[in-house]
Amino acid sequence: MTAPDPTAHSETPGPQAAPVPQDSPGGRVGGAVHAALVAGVVLPAIGIALAGTILGVAAPDTIAWMILIPAAIVLIVRKKPWRQSLGLRGLGIAVVVGVLCALYGSSMFAAINHLRVGTAVAISMTVGLSIGVIHGQGKRRFLSLALALAGIVAFAYQASPSTAEGKAMQASMMASLWAGVFLLFMAMMKGVASHLGYDRGAVSGVGFIIAALGFGLRDATIHGIPAMNGRFIAVIIAVSCLMFVGPTVLRRIVDQQADARTQARYNVFFPAVAMVVGVVLLGQVPSLLDLLGLALITGALWIMSGVTIVPRRFFSKRGSGVVTAN
């Protein structure tokens, strides 16, 4: 997982499911679970910001496929996919997951070329609200949508199309939206893999290595591989661990002891954490409009985290379980 799961909005009972008591931060879950939830928000934000420190050395596309390699090695060694029967269908899902993950990284890193990390993350998180708007219950979801749109307008107001910098910011905002789309579909595909009985870690590891090979060969043919010193390699490994390996390990702890609504409450603060990390690591001081946009989108995410989601099920019986993803 590269970011907090955009599909984990809240309680998702099926038409025949009984209501399940919901935990909230500070509720019945233990301290270790709360720590894992916090780490699951902080680590990816640090990883994205850390990638920004090497954007002058390598292109966003290059960084995106390189960070897949360390994560693939860890997941493959840990999950041993050769002992599992993925078959052609599982292999196909793995390829899709790997490609989507590479595209997410490429889009996000392209976005932070001209946007603050917190701004890019906030805009990307608004895409996941579409699940709540389409499948949610109650009128609050429309208020959430309105706040999110207002937040995007606050960010966009700073990107004047009459200047080169403004045009670059507009392109970066579009890249942020695409990053959100790729993240949403990646989470859905991992959910599909789980419902079909595949191990998510094994699927991700195989998909990462295939995507890295494919995008790496393309990159070497078109742009060439940048010179890599020790610092560059160390940053690539650190970003990979922060964005992929750490959240994958933490997800196992969280999924077993915290419900979707509890996870969603923590995910709300991912953009704010990313904004703070951008200030610390990259010196990106937000403007008043940045803070306004962040506040509006955070409010939108908080409201949507309390909306009950009743998703349409394509790969299992109606009324069964919760849609989650690594």
Coordinates of C-alpha atoms in Angstrom, one line a residue:
M1 CA 0.0 0.0 0.0
T2 CA 1.4 3.4 -0.9
A3 CA -1.1 5.5 1.1
P4 CA -4.0 5.1 3.4
D5 CA -6.6 2.9 1.8
P6 CA -9.1 5.2 -0.1
T7 CA -11.7 2.5 0.0
A8 CA -11.7 2.3 3.8
H9 CA -14.2 5.0 4.5
S10 CA -16.4 3.5 7.2
E11 CA -18.7 0.7 8.1
T12 CA -19.7 -1.2 5.0
P13 CA -22.5 -3.7 5.9
G14 CA -24.2 -5.7 3.1
P15 CA -27.9 -5.6 2.7
Q16 CA -28.3 -8.6 4.9
A17 CA -25.5 -7.9 7.4
A18 CA -26.2 -6.9 11.0
P19 CA -24.7 -3.6 12.3
V20 CA -21.3 -4.0 13.8
P21 CA -20.2 -1.8 16.7
Q22 CA -17.6 0.7 15.5
D23 CA -14.4 1.5 17.2
S24 CA -12.9 5.0 17.1
P25 CA -9.5 6.3 18.0
G26 CA -9.2 6.1 21.8
G27 CA -11.9 3.4 21.9
R28 CA -11.5 -0.3 22.5
V29 CA -8.5 -1.0 20.2
G30 CA -5.2 -1.3 22.0
G31 CA -2.3 1.0 22.1
A32 CA -0.2 -1.1 19.6
V33 CA -3.0 -0.8 17.1
H34 CA -3.2 3.0 17.5
A35 CA 0.5 3.1 17.0
A36 CA 0.2 1.0 13.9
L37 CA -2.5 3.3 12.5
V38 CA -0.4 6.4 13.2
A39 CA 2.6 4.8 11.5
G40 CA 0.5 3.8 8.6
V41 CA -0.3 7.5 8.0
V42 CA 3.1 8.9 8.8
L43 CA 5.4 6.5 7.0
P44 CA 4.0 6.9 3.4
A45 CA 4.0 10.7 3.9
I46 CA 7.7 10.7 4.8
G47 CA 8.4 8.4 1.8
I48 CA 6.7 10.7 -0.7
A49 CA 8.5 13.7 0.7
L50 CA 11.8 11.9 0.7
A51 CA 11.4 11.0 -2.9
G52 CA 11.2 14.8 -3.6
T53 CA 14.8 15.1 -2.5
I54 CA 16.1 13.2 -5.5
L55 CA 13.7 14.6 -8.2
G56 CA 16.6 16.7 -9.4
V57 CA 18.7 13.5 -10.0
A58 CA 16.1 11.3 -11.7
A59 CA 12.7 11.7 -13.4
P60 CA 9.5 10.9 -11.6
D61 CA 9.0 7.8 -13.9
T62 CA 12.4 6.5 -13.0
I63 CA 12.0 6.9 -9.2
A64 CA 8.5 5.2 -9.5
W65 CA 9.8 2.0 -10.9
M66 CA 13.0 1.9 -8.9
I67 CA 11.3 2.0 -5.6
L68 CA 9.3 -1.1 -6.6
I69 CA 12.4 -3.3 -6.6
P70 CA 13.4 -3.3 -2.9
A71 CA 9.7 -3.8 -1.9
A72 CA 9.4 -6.6 -4.4
I73 CA 12.5 -8.4 -3.0
V74 CA 11.2 -8.1 0.6
L75 CA 7.7 -9.3 -0.3
I76 CA 8.8 -12.1 -2.5
V77 CA 11.3 -13.4 0.1
R78 CA 8.7 -13.1 2.8
K79 CA 5.6 -14.5 1.0
K80 CA 7.4 -17.0 -1.3
P81 CA 4.8 -16.8 -4.2
W82 CA 6.3 -19.8 -5.9
R83 CA 4.7 -21.9 -3.1
Q84 CA 1.3 -20.6 -4.0
S85 CA -0.8 -21.3 -7.1
L86 CA -1.4 -17.9 -8.7
G87 CA -2.2 -19.2 -12.1
L88 CA -2.8 -17.0 -15.1
R89 CA -5.6 -15.1 -13.4
G90 CA -3.5 -14.3 -10.3
L91 CA -0.6 -13.4 -12.4
G92 CA -2.8 -11.0 -14.4
I93 CA -4.0 -9.3 -11.3
A94 CA -0.4 -9.0 -10.0
V95 CA 0.6 -7.3 -13.3
V96 CA -2.3 -4.8 -13.0
V97 CA -1.4 -4.1 -9.3
G98 CA 2.2 -3.5 -10.2
V99 CA 1.5 -1.3 -13.2
L100 CA -1.1 0.8 -11.2
C101 CA 1.4 1.2 -8.3
A102 CA 4.1 2.4 -10.7
L103 CA 1.7 4.8 -12.3
Y104 CA 0.6 6.1 -8.9
G105 CA 4.2 6.8 -7.9
S106 CA 5.0 8.4 -11.2
S107 CA 2.0 10.7 -11.0
M108 CA 2.5 11.6 -7.4
F109 CA 6.2 12.4 -7.9
A110 CA 5.4 14.5 -10.9
A111 CA 2.9 16.4 -8.9
I112 CA 5.3 17.3 -6.1
N113 CA 7.6 18.7 -8.6
H114 CA 5.5 21.9 -8.6
L115 CA 3.2 21.4 -5.6
R116 CA 3.7 21.1 -1.9
V117 CA 3.6 17.5 -0.8
G118 CA 0.5 18.1 1.4
T119 CA -1.3 19.8 -1.5
A120 CA -0.6 16.9 -3.9
V121 CA -1.7 14.3 -1.3
A122 CA -4.8 16.2 -0.4
I123 CA -5.9 16.5 -4.0
S124 CA -5.3 12.8 -4.6
M125 CA -7.3 11.8 -1.5
T126 CA -10.4 13.5 -2.9
V127 CA -10.7 10.9 -5.6
G128 CA -11.5 8.2 -3.0
L129 CA -14.6 10.3 -1.9
S130 CA -16.3 9.1 -5.1
I131 CA -16.9 5.7 -3.4
G132 CA -18.8 7.4 -0.6
V133 CA -20.7 9.7 -3.0
I134 CA -21.8 6.8 -5.2
H135 CA -22.4 4.0 -2.6
G136 CA -22.9 6.0 0.6
Q137 CA -26.1 6.6 2.6
G138 CA -27.4 9.9 3.8
K139 CA -27.0 13.5 2.7
R140 CA -23.7 14.1 4.5
R141 CA -21.8 12.7 1.6
F142 CA -22.8 15.6 -0.6
L143 CA -21.6 18.0 2.0
S144 CA -18.3 16.1 1.9
L145 CA -18.1 16.4 -1.8
A146 CA -18.9 20.2 -1.7
L147 CA -16.1 20.8 0.8
A148 CA -13.6 18.7 -1.3
L149 CA -14.4 20.7 -4.4
A150 CA -14.0 24.0 -2.4
G151 CA -10.7 22.8 -1.2
I152 CA -9.5 22.0 -4.8
V153 CA -10.7 25.5 -5.8
A154 CA -8.6 27.0 -3.0
F155 CA -5.5 25.2 -4.3
A156 CA -6.3 26.0 -7.9
Y157 CA -6.7 29.7 -7.2
Q158 CA -2.9 29.9 -6.8
A159 CA -2.2 28.4 -10.2
S160 CA -2.7 31.2 -12.6
P161 CA -2.8 30.0 -16.3
S162 CA -1.2 33.3 -17.4
T163 CA 2.2 32.2 -16.0
A164 CA 4.5 29.3 -16.7
E165 CA 4.6 28.4 -13.0
G166 CA 0.8 28.5 -12.9
K167 CA 0.5 26.2 -15.9
A168 CA 3.0 23.8 -14.3
M169 CA 1.0 23.8 -11.1
Q170 CA -2.2 23.1 -13.0
A171 CA -0.5 20.1 -14.7
S172 CA 0.7 19.0 -11.3
M173 CA -2.8 19.2 -9.8
M174 CA -4.0 17.0 -12.7
A175 CA -1.2 14.6 -11.9
S176 CA -2.4 14.5 -8.3
L177 CA -5.9 13.6 -9.4
W178 CA -4.5 10.8 -11.6
A179 CA -2.5 9.6 -8.7
G180 CA -5.7 9.3 -6.7
V181 CA -7.4 7.4 -9.5
F182 CA -4.5 4.9 -9.8
L183 CA -4.4 4.5 -6.0
L184 CA -8.2 3.8 -5.9
F185 CA -8.0 1.2 -8.6
M186 CA -5.0 -0.4 -7.0
A187 CA -6.8 -0.8 -3.7
M188 CA -9.8 -2.3 -5.5
M189 CA -7.6 -4.8 -7.4
K190 CA -5.9 -5.9 -4.1
G191 CA -9.4 -6.3 -2.7
V192 CA -10.4 -8.5 -5.7
A193 CA -7.2 -10.6 -5.2
S194 CA -8.1 -11.1 -1.6
H195 CA -11.7 -12.1 -2.3
L196 CA -10.4 -14.6 -4.9
G197 CA -8.2 -16.2 -2.3
Y198 CA -4.8 -14.8 -3.3
D199 CA -2.3 -13.6 -0.8
R200 CA -2.0 -9.8 -1.2
G201 CA 1.6 -9.7 -0.3
A202 CA 2.5 -12.4 -2.9
V203 CA 0.4 -10.7 -5.6
S204 CA 2.0 -7.3 -4.8
G205 CA 5.6 -8.7 -4.8
V206 CA 5.2 -10.5 -8.2
G207 CA 3.4 -7.5 -9.7
F208 CA 6.1 -5.1 -8.4
I209 CA 9.0 -7.0 -10.0
I210 CA 7.2 -7.4 -13.3
A211 CA 6.2 -3.7 -13.4
A212 CA 9.8 -2.7 -12.5
L213 CA 11.3 -4.8 -15.2
G214 CA 8.8 -3.4 -17.8
F215 CA 9.0 0.2 -16.9
G216 CA 12.8 -0.1 -16.3
L217 CA 13.4 -1.4 -19.8
R218 CA 11.3 1.3 -21.3
D219 CA 13.0 4.0 -19.2
A220 CA 16.5 2.7 -20.2
T221 CA 15.5 2.8 -23.9
I222 CA 14.0 6.3 -23.8
H223 CA 15.8 8.3 -21.1
G224 CA 18.7 6.1 -19.9
I225 CA 19.4 5.2 -16.3
P226 CA 20.7 8.1 -14.1
A227 CA 24.1 7.8 -12.3
M228 CA 23.4 6.2 -9.0
N229 CA 25.6 7.1 -6.0
G230 CA 25.3 5.7 -2.5
R231 CA 22.9 8.4 -1.3
F232 CA 20.6 7.9 -4.3
I233 CA 20.4 4.2 -3.7
A234 CA 19.8 4.7 0.1
V235 CA 16.9 7.1 -0.6
I236 CA 15.4 4.7 -3.1
I237 CA 15.5 1.9 -0.5
A238 CA 14.1 4.1 2.2
V239 CA 11.3 5.4 0.1
S240 CA 10.4 1.8 -0.9
C241 CA 10.3 0.7 2.7
L242 CA 8.3 3.7 3.8
M243 CA 5.7 3.6 1.1
F244 CA 5.3 -0.2 0.6
V245 CA 7.0 -2.5 3.0
G246 CA 6.1 -0.8 6.3
P247 CA 2.4 -0.1 5.5
T248 CA 2.1 -3.7 4.3
V249 CA 3.4 -5.1 7.5
L250 CA 1.3 -2.7 9.6
R251 CA -1.9 -3.5 7.6
R252 CA -1.9 -7.0 9.0
I253 CA -1.9 -5.7 12.5
V254 CA -4.6 -3.1 11.8
D255 CA -7.0 -5.3 9.8
Q256 CA -7.1 -7.9 12.6
Q257 CA -8.0 -5.4 15.4
A258 CA -9.4 -2.2 14.0
D259 CA -12.6 -1.8 11.9
A260 CA -12.8 0.2 8.7
R261 CA -14.3 3.3 10.4
T262 CA -11.4 3.5 12.9
Q263 CA -8.9 3.3 10.0
A264 CA -10.8 5.9 8.1
R265 CA -10.6 8.4 11.0
Y266 CA -6.9 8.1 11.0
N267 CA -6.6 8.3 7.2
V268 CA -8.3 11.7 7.4
F269 CA -5.1 13.3 8.6
F270 CA -2.8 11.9 5.9
P271 CA -2.8 15.2 3.9
A272 CA -2.1 17.2 7.1
V273 CA 0.8 14.9 8.0
A274 CA 2.1 15.2 4.4
M275 CA 2.0 19.0 4.7
V276 CA 4.0 18.9 7.9
V277 CA 6.5 16.5 6.5
G278 CA 6.9 18.7 3.4
V279 CA 7.8 21.6 5.7
V280 CA 10.3 19.6 7.7
L281 CA 12.1 17.7 4.8
L282 CA 11.7 20.0 1.9
G283 CA 11.1 23.4 3.5
Q284 CA 7.7 23.8 1.8
V285 CA 6.0 26.5 3.8
P286 CA 2.3 26.5 3.0
S287 CA 0.4 29.7 2.1
L288 CA -2.9 30.7 3.6
L289 CA -4.8 29.3 0.6
D290 CA -2.9 26.0 1.1
L291 CA -4.0 25.8 4.7
L292 CA -7.6 26.7 3.7
G293 CA -7.6 24.0 1.0
L294 CA -6.1 21.5 3.4
A295 CA -8.7 22.4 6.1
L296 CA -11.6 22.0 3.6
I297 CA -10.4 18.7 2.3
T298 CA -9.7 17.3 5.7
G299 CA -13.2 18.3 6.7
A300 CA -14.5 16.5 3.7
L301 CA -12.6 13.3 4.5
W302 CA -13.7 13.5 8.2
I303 CA -17.4 13.7 7.2
M304 CA -17.1 10.9 4.6
S305 CA -15.3 8.7 7.2
G306 CA -18.6 8.6 9.1
V307 CA -20.8 7.8 6.1
T308 CA -22.0 4.2 5.8
I309 CA -20.9 2.6 2.6
V310 CA -22.9 -0.2 0.9
P311 CA -20.8 -1.2 -2.1
R312 CA -21.9 -3.3 -5.0
R313 CA -20.3 -6.6 -4.9
F314 CA -19.0 -8.2 -8.1
F315 CA -16.8 -11.1 -6.8
S316 CA -18.8 -12.5 -3.9
K317 CA -22.3 -13.0 -2.7
R318 CA -24.4 -10.0 -1.7
G319 CA -24.2 -8.9 1.9
S320 CA -20.8 -10.5 2.6
G321 CA -18.1 -8.7 4.4
V322 CA -16.2 -5.5 4.0
V323 CA -14.2 -4.2 1.0
T324 CA -10.7 -3.5 2.2
A325 CA -7.3 -3.5 0.6
N326 CA -3.7 -3.3 1.6

